[in-house]
Coordinates of C-alpha atoms in Angstrom, one line a residue:
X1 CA -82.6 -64.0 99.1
X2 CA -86.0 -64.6 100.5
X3 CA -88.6 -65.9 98.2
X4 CA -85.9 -66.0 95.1
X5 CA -82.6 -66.9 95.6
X6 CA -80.7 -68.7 98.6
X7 CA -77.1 -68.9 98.0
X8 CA -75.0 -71.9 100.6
X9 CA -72.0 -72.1 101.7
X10 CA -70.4 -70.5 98.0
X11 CA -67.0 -69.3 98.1
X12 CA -64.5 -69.0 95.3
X13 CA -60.5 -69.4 95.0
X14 CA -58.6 -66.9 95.2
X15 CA -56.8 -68.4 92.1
X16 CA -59.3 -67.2 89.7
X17 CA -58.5 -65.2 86.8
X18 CA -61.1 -62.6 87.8
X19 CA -59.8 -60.8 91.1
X20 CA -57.5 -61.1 93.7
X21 CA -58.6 -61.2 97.2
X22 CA -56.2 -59.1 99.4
X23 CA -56.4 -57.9 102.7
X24 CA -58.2 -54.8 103.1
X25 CA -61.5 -53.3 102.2
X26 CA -61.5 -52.2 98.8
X27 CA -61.4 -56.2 97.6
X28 CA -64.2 -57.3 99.9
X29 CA -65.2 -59.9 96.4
X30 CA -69.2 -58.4 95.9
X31 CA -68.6 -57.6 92.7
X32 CA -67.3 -61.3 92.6
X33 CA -70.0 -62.4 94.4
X34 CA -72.4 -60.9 91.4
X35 CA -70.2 -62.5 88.6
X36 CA -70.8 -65.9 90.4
X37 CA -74.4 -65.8 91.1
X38 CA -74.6 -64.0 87.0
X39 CA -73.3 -67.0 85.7
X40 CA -69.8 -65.1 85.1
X41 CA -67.9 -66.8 86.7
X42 CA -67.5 -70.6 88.8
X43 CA -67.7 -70.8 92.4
X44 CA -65.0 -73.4 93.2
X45 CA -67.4 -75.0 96.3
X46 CA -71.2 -74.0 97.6
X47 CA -74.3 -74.5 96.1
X48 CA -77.0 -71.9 94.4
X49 CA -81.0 -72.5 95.0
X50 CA -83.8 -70.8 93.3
X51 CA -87.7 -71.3 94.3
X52 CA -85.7 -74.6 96.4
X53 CA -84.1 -76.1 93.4
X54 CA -80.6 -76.0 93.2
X55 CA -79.2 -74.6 90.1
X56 CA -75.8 -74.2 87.9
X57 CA -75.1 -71.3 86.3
X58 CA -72.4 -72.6 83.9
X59 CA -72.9 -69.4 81.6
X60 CA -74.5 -65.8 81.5
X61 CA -76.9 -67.3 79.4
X62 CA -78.3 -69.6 81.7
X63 CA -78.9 -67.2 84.7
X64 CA -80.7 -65.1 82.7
X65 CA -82.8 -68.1 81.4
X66 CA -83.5 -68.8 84.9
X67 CA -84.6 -65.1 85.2
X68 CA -81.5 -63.6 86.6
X69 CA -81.0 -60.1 85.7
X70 CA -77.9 -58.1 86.4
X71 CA -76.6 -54.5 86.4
X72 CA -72.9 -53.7 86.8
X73 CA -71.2 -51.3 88.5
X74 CA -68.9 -50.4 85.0
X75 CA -71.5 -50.3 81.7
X76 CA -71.6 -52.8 79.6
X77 CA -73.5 -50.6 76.6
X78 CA -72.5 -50.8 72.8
X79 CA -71.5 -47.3 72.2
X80 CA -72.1 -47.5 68.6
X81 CA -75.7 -49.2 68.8
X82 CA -78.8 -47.1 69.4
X83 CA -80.5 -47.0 72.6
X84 CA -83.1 -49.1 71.4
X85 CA -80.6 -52.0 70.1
X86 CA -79.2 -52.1 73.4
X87 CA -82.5 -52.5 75.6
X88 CA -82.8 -55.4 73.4
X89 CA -79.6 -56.9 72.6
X90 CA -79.9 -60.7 71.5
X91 CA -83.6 -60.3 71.6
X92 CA -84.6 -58.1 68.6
X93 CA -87.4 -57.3 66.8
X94 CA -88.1 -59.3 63.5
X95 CA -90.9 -59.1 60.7
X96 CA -91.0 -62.8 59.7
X97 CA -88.2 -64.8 60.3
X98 CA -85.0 -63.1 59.6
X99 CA -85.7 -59.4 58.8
X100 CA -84.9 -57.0 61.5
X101 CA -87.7 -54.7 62.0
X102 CA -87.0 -50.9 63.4
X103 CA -90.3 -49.5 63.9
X104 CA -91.4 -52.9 66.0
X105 CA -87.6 -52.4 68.0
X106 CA -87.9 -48.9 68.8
X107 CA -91.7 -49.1 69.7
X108 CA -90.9 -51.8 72.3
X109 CA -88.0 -49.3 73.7
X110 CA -90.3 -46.4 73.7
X111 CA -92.9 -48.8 75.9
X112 CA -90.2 -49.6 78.4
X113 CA -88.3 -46.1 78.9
X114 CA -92.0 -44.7 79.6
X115 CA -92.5 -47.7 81.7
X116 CA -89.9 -46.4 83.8
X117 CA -90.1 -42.8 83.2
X118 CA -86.8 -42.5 81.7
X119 CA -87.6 -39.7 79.0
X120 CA -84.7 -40.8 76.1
X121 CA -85.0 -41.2 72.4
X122 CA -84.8 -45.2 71.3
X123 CA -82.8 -43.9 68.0
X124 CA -79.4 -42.3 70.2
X125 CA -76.2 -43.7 69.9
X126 CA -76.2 -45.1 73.4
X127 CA -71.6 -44.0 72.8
X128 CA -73.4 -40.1 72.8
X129 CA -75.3 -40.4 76.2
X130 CA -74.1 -39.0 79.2
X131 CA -73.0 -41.4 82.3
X132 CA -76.2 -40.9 84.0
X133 CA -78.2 -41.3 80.9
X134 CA -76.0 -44.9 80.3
X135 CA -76.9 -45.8 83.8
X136 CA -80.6 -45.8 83.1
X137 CA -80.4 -47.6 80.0
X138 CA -78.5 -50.5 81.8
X139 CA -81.0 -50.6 84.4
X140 CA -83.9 -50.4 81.9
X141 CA -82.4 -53.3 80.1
X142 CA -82.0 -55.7 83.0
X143 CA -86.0 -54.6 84.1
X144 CA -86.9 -55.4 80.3
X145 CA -86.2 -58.6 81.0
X146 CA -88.8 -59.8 83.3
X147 CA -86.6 -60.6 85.9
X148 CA -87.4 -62.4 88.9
X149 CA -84.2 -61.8 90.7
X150 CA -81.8 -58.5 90.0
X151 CA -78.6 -57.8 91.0
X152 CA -77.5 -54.3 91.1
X153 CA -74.1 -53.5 91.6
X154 CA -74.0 -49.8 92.8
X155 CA -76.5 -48.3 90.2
X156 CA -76.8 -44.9 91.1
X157 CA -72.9 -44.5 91.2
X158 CA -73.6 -41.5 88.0
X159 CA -77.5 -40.8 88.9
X160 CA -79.2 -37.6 90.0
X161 CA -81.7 -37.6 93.1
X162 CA -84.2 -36.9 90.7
X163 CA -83.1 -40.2 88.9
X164 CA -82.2 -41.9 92.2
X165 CA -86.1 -41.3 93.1
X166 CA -87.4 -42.7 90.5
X167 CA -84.7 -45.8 90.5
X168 CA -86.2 -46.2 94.1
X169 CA -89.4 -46.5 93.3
X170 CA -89.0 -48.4 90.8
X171 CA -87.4 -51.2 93.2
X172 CA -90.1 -50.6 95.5
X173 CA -92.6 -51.6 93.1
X174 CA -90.4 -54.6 92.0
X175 CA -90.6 -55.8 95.5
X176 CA -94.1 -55.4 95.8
X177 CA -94.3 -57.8 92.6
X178 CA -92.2 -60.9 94.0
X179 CA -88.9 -60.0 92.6
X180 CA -85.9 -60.3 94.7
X181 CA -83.3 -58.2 94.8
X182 CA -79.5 -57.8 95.9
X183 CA -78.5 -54.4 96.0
X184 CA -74.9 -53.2 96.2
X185 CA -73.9 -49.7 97.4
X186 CA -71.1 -48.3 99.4
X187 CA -73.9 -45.5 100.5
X188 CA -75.0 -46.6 103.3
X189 CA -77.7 -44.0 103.4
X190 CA -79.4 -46.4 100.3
X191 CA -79.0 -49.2 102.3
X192 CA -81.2 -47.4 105.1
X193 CA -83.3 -45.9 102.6
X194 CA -84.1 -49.5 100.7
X195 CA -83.1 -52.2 101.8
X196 CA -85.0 -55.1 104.2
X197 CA -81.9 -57.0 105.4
X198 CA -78.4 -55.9 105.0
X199 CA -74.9 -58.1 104.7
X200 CA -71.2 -56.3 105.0
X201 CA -68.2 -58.4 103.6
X202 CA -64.9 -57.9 103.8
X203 CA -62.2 -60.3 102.2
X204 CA -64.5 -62.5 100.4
X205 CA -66.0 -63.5 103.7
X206 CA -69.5 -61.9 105.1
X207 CA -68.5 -60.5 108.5
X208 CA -71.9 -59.1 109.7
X209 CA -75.3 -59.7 108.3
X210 CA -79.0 -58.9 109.5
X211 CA -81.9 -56.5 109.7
X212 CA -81.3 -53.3 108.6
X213 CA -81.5 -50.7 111.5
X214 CA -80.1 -53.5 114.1
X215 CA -76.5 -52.2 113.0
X216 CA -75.9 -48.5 113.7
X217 CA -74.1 -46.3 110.9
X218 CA -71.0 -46.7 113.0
X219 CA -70.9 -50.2 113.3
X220 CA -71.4 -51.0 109.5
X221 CA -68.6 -48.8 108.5
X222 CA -66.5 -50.4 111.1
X223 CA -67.8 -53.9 109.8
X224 CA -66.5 -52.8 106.2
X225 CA -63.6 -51.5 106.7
X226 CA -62.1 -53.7 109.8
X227 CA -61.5 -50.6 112.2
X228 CA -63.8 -47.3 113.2
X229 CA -63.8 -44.5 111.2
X230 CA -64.7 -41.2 113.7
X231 CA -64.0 -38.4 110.7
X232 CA -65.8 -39.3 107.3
X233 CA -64.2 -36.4 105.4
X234 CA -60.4 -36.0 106.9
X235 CA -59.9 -32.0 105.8
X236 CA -57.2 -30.5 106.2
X237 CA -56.4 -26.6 105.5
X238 CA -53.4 -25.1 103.9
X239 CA -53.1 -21.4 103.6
X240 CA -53.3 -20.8 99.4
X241 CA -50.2 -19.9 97.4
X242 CA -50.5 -18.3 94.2
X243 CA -53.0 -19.0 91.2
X244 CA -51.5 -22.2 89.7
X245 CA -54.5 -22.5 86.9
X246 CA -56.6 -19.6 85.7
X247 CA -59.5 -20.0 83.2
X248 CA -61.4 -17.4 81.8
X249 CA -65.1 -18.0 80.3
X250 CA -65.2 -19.1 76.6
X251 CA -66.9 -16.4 74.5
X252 CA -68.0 -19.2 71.8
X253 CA -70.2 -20.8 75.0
X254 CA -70.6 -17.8 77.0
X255 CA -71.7 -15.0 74.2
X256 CA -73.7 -12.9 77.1
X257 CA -70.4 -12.9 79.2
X258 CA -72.2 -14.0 82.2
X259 CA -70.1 -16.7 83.4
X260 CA -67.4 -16.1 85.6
X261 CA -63.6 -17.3 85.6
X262 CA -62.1 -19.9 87.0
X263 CA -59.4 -19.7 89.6
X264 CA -57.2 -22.2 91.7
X265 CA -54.2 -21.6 93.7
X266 CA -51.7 -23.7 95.1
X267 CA -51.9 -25.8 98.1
X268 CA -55.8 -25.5 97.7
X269 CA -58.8 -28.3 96.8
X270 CA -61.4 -26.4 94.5
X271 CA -64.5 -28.1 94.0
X272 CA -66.8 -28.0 91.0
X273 CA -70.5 -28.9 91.7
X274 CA -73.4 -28.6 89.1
X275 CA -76.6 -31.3 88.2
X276 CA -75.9 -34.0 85.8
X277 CA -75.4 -32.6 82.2
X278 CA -74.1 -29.2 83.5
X279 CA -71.0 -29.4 81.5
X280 CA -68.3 -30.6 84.4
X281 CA -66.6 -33.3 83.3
X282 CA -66.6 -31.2 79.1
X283 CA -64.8 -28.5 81.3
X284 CA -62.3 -30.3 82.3
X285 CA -61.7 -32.7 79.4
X286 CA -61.2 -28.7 77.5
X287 CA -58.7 -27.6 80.0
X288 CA -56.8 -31.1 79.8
X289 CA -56.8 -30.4 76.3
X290 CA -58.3 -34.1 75.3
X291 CA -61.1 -32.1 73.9
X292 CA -60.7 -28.7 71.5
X293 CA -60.7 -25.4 73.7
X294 CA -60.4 -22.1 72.1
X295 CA -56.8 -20.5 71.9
X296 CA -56.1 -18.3 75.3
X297 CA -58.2 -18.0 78.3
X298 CA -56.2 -20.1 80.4
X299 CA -53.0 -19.2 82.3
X300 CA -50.8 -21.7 83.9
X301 CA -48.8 -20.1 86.7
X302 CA -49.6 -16.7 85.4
X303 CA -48.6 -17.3 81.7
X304 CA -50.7 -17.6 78.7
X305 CA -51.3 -21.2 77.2
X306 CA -53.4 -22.7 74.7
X307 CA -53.8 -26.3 75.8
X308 CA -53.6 -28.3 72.4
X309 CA -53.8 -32.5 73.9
X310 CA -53.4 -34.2 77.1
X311 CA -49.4 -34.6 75.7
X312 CA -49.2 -31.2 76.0
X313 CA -51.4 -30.7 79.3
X314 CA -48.8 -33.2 81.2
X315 CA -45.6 -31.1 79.9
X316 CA -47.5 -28.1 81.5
X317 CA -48.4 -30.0 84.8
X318 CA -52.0 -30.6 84.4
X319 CA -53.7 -34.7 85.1
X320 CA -57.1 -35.6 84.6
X321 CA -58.5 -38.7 87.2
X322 CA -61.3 -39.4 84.7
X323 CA -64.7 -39.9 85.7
X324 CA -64.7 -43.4 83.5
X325 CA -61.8 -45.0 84.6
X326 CA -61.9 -48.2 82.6
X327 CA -62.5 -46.5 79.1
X328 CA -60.5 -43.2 80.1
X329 CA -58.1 -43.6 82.5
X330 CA -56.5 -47.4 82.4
X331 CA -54.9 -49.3 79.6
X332 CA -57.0 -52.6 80.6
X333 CA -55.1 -56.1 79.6
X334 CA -51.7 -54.1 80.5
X335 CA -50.0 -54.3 84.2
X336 CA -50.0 -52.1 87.1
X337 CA -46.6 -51.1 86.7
X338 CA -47.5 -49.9 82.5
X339 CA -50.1 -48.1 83.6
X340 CA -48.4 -45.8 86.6
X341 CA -45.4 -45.3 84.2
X342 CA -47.3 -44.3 81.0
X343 CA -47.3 -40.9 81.4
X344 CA -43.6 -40.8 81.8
X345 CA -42.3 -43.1 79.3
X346 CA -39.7 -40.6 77.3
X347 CA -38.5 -39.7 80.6
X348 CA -37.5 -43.4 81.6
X349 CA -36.3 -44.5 78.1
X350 CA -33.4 -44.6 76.9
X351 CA -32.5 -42.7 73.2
X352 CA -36.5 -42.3 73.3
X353 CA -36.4 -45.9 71.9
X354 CA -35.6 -48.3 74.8
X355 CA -37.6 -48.2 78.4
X356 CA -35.2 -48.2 81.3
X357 CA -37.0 -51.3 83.5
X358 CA -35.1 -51.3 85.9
X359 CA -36.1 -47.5 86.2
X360 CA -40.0 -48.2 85.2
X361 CA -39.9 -50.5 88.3
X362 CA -38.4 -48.1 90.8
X363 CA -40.8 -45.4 89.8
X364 CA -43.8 -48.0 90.1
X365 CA -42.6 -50.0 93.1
X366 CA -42.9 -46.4 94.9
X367 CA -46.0 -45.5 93.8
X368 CA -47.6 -48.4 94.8
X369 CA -46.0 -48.4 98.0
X370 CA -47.0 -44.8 98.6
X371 CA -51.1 -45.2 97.1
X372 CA -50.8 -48.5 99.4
X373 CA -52.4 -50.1 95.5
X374 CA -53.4 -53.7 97.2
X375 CA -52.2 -55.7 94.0
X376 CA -49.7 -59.4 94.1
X377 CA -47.1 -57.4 92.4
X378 CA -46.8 -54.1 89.7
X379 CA -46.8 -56.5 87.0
X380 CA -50.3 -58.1 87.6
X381 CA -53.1 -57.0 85.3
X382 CA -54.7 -53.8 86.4
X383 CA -58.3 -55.0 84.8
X384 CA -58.6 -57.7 87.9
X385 CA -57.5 -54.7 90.6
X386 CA -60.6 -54.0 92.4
X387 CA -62.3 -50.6 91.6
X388 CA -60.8 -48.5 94.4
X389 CA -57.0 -50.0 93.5
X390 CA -58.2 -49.0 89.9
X391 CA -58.5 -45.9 91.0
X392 CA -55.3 -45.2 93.2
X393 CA -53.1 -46.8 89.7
X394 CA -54.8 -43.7 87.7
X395 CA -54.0 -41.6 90.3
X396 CA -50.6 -42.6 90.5
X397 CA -49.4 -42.3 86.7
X398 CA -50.4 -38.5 87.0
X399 CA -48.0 -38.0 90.4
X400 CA -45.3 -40.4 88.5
X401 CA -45.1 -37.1 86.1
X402 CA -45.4 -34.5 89.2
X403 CA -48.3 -33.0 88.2
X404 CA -48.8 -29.3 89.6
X405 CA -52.8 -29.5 88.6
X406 CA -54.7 -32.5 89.1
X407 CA -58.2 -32.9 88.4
X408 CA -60.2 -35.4 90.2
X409 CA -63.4 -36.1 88.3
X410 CA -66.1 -38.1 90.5
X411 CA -62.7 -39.4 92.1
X412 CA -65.0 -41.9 95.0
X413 CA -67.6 -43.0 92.5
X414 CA -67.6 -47.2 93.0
X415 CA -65.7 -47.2 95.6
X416 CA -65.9 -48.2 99.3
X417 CA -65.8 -46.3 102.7
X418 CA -61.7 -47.1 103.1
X419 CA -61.3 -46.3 99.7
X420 CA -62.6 -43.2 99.8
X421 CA -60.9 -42.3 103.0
X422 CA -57.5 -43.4 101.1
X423 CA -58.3 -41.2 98.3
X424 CA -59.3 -37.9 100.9
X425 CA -56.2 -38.5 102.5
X426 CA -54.2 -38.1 99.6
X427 CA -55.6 -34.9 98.2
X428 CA -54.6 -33.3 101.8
X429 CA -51.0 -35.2 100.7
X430 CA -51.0 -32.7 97.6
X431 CA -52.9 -30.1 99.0
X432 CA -49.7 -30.0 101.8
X433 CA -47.2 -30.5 98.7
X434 CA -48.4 -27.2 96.8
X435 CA -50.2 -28.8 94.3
X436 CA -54.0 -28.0 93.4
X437 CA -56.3 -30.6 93.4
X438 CA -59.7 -29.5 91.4
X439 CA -62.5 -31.8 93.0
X440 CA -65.9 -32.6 90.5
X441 CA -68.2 -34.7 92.5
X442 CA -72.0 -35.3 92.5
X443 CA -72.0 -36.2 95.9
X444 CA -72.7 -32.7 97.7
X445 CA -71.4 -33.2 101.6
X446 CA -67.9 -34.5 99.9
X447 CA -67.6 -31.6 97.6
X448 CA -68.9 -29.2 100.8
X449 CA -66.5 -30.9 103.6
X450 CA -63.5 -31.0 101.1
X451 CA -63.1 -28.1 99.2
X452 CA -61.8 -24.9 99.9
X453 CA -63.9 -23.3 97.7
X454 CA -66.6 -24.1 95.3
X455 CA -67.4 -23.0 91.7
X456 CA -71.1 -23.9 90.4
X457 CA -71.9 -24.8 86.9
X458 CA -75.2 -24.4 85.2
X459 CA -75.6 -25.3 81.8
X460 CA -71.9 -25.4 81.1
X461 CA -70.9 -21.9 82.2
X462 CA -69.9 -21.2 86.5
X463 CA -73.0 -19.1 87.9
X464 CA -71.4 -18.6 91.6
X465 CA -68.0 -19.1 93.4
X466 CA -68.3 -20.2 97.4
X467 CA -66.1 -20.0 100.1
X468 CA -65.8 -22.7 102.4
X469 CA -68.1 -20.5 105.1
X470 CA -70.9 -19.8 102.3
X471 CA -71.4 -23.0 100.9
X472 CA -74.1 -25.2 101.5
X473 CA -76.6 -27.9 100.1
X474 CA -79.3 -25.7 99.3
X475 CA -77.0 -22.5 98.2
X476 CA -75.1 -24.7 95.8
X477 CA -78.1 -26.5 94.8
X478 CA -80.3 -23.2 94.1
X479 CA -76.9 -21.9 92.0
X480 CA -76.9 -25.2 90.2
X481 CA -80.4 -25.2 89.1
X482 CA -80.5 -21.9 87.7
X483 CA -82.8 -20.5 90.3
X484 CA -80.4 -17.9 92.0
X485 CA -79.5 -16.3 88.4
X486 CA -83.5 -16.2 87.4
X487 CA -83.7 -14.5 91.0
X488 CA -80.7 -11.9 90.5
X489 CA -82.6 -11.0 87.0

């Protein structure tokens, strides 16, 4: 990186505890890449400069002595701890030697989320904070620092464009100050909007690197991916069946009955679009049950059911694709073949006491096979699977059940462009099985070019339903803000 960091001839084994390089594009190694140059991590060969001086980073601690900041692509908050705690982790406040001191903490928070313009009180549990909101205090941490060099590995993954703005000019004015930075994103729109020189790397190797606007959109997706993509968003259209998964507004929330129920039929994607803190991802955690939802208002195939836990919401054919995967979805430290088998585990055992293996292993073998999950074999660990392969394993365990109802929540977020082909792909797979696949996305020309039809939420309640032929950016944005209701009153 010009004027920071120049990094030579680094590579790493593919022996290391951290990742597996396969073939493909979902393991391309930048995350890897950060882990090395954050002091994570030890390249097995290469050296690492800074201001012409080479450098080890034998530890975390080190890089960020040497003024190495980084931000990762999963959050590394302590949900307990308050906002202001975490800015400053390992560098609090103290009156005097020992004593912590609160007021002196949370003043120095304050300073630095005004800084930045992120309007959030230093006292919050950062565990109470939305995604977004957890996103900005990551990146506000890694900026406290005085960094001279940041690494950001997809930051605005969980960010609104309002947020995304003012993350962009944020970097523009770090640039403008001296600091380097390398900026990870699989949207390549970013890239174009932010970027001075651009690298693509595929199997732990860099396969194309130089200005940005001497490769065409084209070309870098081709680079990434090892073959050209022609259709971003692979559609297909099924005529509907019947409604599979009915949900009618909850007085408690709704006490002016404005909102209007939820519908979804078989055979059919149904996306749900609404800004940051609309109340998507609570929705759905309701209807899966992992959160309380009042008794009736939903019907399941046409018949009354009160959704009482996620045990319950898998005997009636409904899986949730969180939208954290590590904290929600996977049981990190286990393998590949525990975690596509969890949700079925009194099916495969034997007396309810014993697991069949030999049975766990056909059931995973095939889903892995199916998903195409780029792993050594279904008993590796799923924490060093590569976020897109992290995301196919969740996937998997809620087809291993035969799910009628699955619910994607920001299913593409992290991931690359042949991931998220993979994962289009497949909802057209259940789409054409019967099954109804009920889309949440913040990224608006995925939720418009794959859904069928589109509900909006706006402050936790649906405003408008959209057909395929109505929807657009600025309807479904209008809706979203509020400013179509305001107008109909």
């Amino acid at each position: 990186i010009r004027g920071a960091l120049a990094v030579q001839q680094l590579s790493f084994s593919k022996r290391t505890r951290y990742v597996q390089l396969r073939r493909g594009e979902n393991a391309a190694g930048k995350s890897t890449y950060i882990k090395i140059l954050s002091g994570a991590i030890q390249p097995d060969s290469g050296r690492i400069t800074l201001d012409s001086k080479e450098i080890v980073l034998r530890n975390p601690g080190v890089a960020v002595q040497a003024g190495i900041a980084s931000i990762y692509q999963e959050l590394s908050l302590v949900p307990y701890l308050s906002v202001a705690h975490n800015l400053f982790l390992g560098r609090e406040a103290v009156a005097g030697r020992w004593i912590l001191s609160l007021s002196k903490l949370n003043r120095m928070a304050s300073e630095v989320l005004a800084r930045l313009g992120v309007r959030l009180d230093p006292t919050t549990r950062a565990g109470s904070l939305g995604m977004a909101e957890q996103q900005l205090v990551e990146i506000c941490r890694a900026l406290s620092r005085n960094a001279r060099f940041i690494l950001m590995d997809e930051p605005t993954a969980s960010l609104t464009g309002n947020e995304i703005d003012l993350l962009f000019r944020t970097i523009d004015a770090l640039k403008r100050s001296g600091v380097g930075i390398l900026y990870i994103s699989h949207r390549l729109e970013e890239i174009e909007r932010i970027a001075d020189r651009v690298t693509v790397m595929r199997d732990g190797c860099v396969v194309n690197s130089g200005p940005v606007g001497a490769l065409s959109l084209p070309q870098l997706i081709a680079s990434m991916v090892g073959r050209s993509i022609s259709n971003h968003y692979p559609k297909e259209s099924f005529a509907p069946g019947e409604p599979i998964l009915e949900v009618e507004p909850d007085p408690g929330t709704d006490p002016g009955n404005r909102s209007i129920a939820f519908v979804a039929r078989a055979g059919e994607v149904v996306g749900i679009a609404g800004l940051v803190g609309a109340g998507r991802t609570e929705w759905a955690r309701r209807v899966f049950g992992a959160d309380p939802s009042p008794a009736g208002g939903t019907r399941i195939a046409g018949s009354a059911v009160h959704v009482r836990s996620p045990r319950y919401a898998r005997d009636l054919g409904i899986g949730l694709v969180p939208e954290n995967r590590k904290e929600q979805g996977l049981l990190l430290g286990r393998t590949v073949r525990d975690n596509i088998t969890v949700t079925i585990l009194d099916r495969i055992s034997r007396l309810g006491l014993f697991i069949d293996r030999s049975r766990q292993s056909e059931v995973s073998g095939r889903y892995v096979e199916k998903l195409s999950v780029k792993c050594p074999s279904d008993l590796h660990d799923v924490g060093t699977l590569s976020g897109g392969n992290q995301q196919k394993v969740v996937l998997a365990k809620w087809l291993a059940c035969e799910g009628r109802v699955i619910i994607l929540d920001e299913p593409t977020r992290g991931i690359d462009v042949g991931a998220k082909q993979e994962m289009y792909r497949h909802m057209n797979t259940l789409c054409r099985e019967g099954r109804t696949v009920i889309l949440i996305s913040s990224d608006l020309p995925e939720l418009l070019s794959m859904s069928d039809r589109i509900y909006v939420m706006h402050k936790g309640r649906f405003t408008a339903e959209l057909s395929r032929e109505e929807a657009d950016q600025e309807t479904v944005i209008r809706h979203a803000s509020g400013i179509e209701g305001r107008a109909a009153v």
